[in-house]
RNA sequence: GGAUAGUUGGCAGAGUGGUCGAAUGCACUAGUCUUGAAAACUAGCGUACCGCAAGGUACCGAGAGUUCGAAUCUCUCACUGUCCGCCA
């Protein structure tokens, strides 16, 4: 969430930038400032009541020690009154604090000035495009047909055992999946990221800290019995490792990578978007996460984009790079770069990576700070990106590399798969 | 799942109703001494919030309660250790 001091000091600018999200936050911002003002004055009142009460309580102790019973009784009466008074004020203070908290939770991150205006993914701005778009052959099949033909993914079995969106990978399909995971992890390690295997389930506090809650409540699988959530991305457990942490400045930057399955309910999705591997309830992803000094974070974002572009180049997949518009920007992100891969047979660009700078928005919820040389505490910046999401990579690989003699595995993956064609 | 013990500052560990935000030791920071280091000595050393400041408030696992006053008493919950059971 945004820092209240930032809201107060940059009110006009924040309202202006939030318009890029098609959001008129003016009324909410005013409300926040008003509630904060009220909270402050009530809090001061409460503090002084408590101070007085503490002083009297101390006095009573001394009076008893001096055997001054009557005076002590008198003071007790006054103490009782103060307590009642304080209780009443405390209720107001707590209510205001709750209200303020909830209001702040409802304000999304302020978009970076470079975020273009727009309503939907159609308004995202293309930055670049690379790689050779394959010429589609006569008998080319979409990946779901290929999967069936070569018996590498079993969607029906998934429906039988679990439900739609939970496919089985079988035989060479499973091995290719594992190969991709290992390839991505090895690449990340070589780029200096520390590998983590986190829990795939997180508690409520973690969900709030990275911003999935309350914004995406309905999008996560929830175990009500233990109040735990299946992770929608490794971002949640990896970033939450640093919840409530004060780092030394020299510990920055933190570079983490992790493979996890990701679980998403995807309520409200439909149509050709969900065909085959295009959108699943469970999918595999390797994520990269960084904790950075605020002065570095945008430079780092560029590095991360370049890194992921490098992966796609190695896999020989045509891709394009997009700057997300305000309407498509995630709730907690200040700037997001998407990478889309061209999947030839279905003639679609598929999002395979989303790389975001959250600036201090997550860090403020996480209470993730670092101490600078003057021992001053500052919020760190957090960033993350997919590197990469597997199913759509798989879809594009299958579709783009199909030949009359089977599907060719990209050279870089062969050491991992142990086979060259499917 | 059953029984039992516990949860105090970076760590260890005192503290069972009133000068306790909390002894002491270790660690850490700065200084003295030293050619340098170690040792010794001296001082400092939690977090958050309010306030221009002086200062104030809160925090001893979490929440509620008793009391003029709670780390200390009561209740609820969470977590950890140990033993038993079950199990990868």
Tab-separated table of N, CA, C and O in Angstrom, chain A residues 37 74 92 102 106 132 159 283 347 353 375 387 410:
chain	number	residue	atom	x	y	z
A	37	UNK	N	-6.237	12.589	9.720
A	37	UNK	CA	-6.252	13.784	10.569
A	37	UNK	C	-7.005	13.490	11.867
A	37	UNK	O	-6.517	13.763	12.958
A	74	UNK	N	-8.348	8.232	47.220
A	74	UNK	CA	-8.794	9.374	46.439
A	74	UNK	C	-8.228	9.290	45.019
A	74	UNK	O	-8.934	9.463	44.023
A	92	UNK	N	-12.685	4.928	19.584
A	92	UNK	CA	-12.678	5.830	18.425
A	92	UNK	C	-11.371	5.681	17.658
A	92	UNK	O	-11.353	5.559	16.423
A	102	UNK	N	-8.225	0.154	5.846
A	102	UNK	CA	-9.036	-0.360	4.746
A	102	UNK	C	-9.040	0.576	3.546
A	102	UNK	O	-8.998	0.129	2.398
A	106	UNK	N	-7.383	-0.077	-0.453
A	106	UNK	CA	-8.163	0.040	-1.689
A	106	UNK	C	-7.486	0.872	-2.766
A	106	UNK	O	-7.951	0.926	-3.896
A	132	UNK	N	12.079	-14.952	-35.544
A	132	UNK	CA	11.476	-15.252	-36.844
A	132	UNK	C	10.079	-15.837	-36.637
A	132	UNK	O	9.917	-16.837	-35.947
A	159	UNK	N	-9.420	-33.930	-16.504
A	159	UNK	CA	-10.828	-33.668	-16.204
A	159	UNK	C	-11.384	-34.787	-15.328
A	159	UNK	O	-12.099	-34.537	-14.353
A	283	UNK	N	-0.327	-24.651	-13.009
A	283	UNK	CA	0.744	-24.657	-13.997
A	283	UNK	C	2.083	-24.436	-13.310
A	283	UNK	O	2.146	-23.999	-12.160
A	347	UNK	N	-2.036	-19.002	-34.129
A	347	UNK	CA	-1.862	-17.607	-34.520
A	347	UNK	C	-2.218	-16.656	-33.380
A	347	UNK	O	-3.040	-15.769	-33.506
A	353	UNK	N	5.544	-14.036	-19.711
A	353	UNK	CA	6.251	-13.421	-18.595
A	353	UNK	C	5.711	-12.032	-18.342
A	353	UNK	O	5.336	-11.319	-19.262
A	375	UNK	N	22.004	4.893	9.350
A	375	UNK	CA	21.132	4.074	10.191
A	375	UNK	C	19.668	4.475	10.055
A	375	UNK	O	18.856	4.190	10.922
A	387	UNK	N	10.114	-16.386	-15.231
A	387	UNK	CA	11.294	-16.705	-16.042
A	387	UNK	C	11.471	-18.223	-16.143
A	387	UNK	O	12.465	-18.723	-15.708
A	410	UNK	N	14.242	-27.660	-29.091
A	410	UNK	CA	15.308	-26.666	-29.251
A	410	UNK	C	16.632	-27.211	-28.721
A	410	UNK	O	16.652	-27.936	-27.711
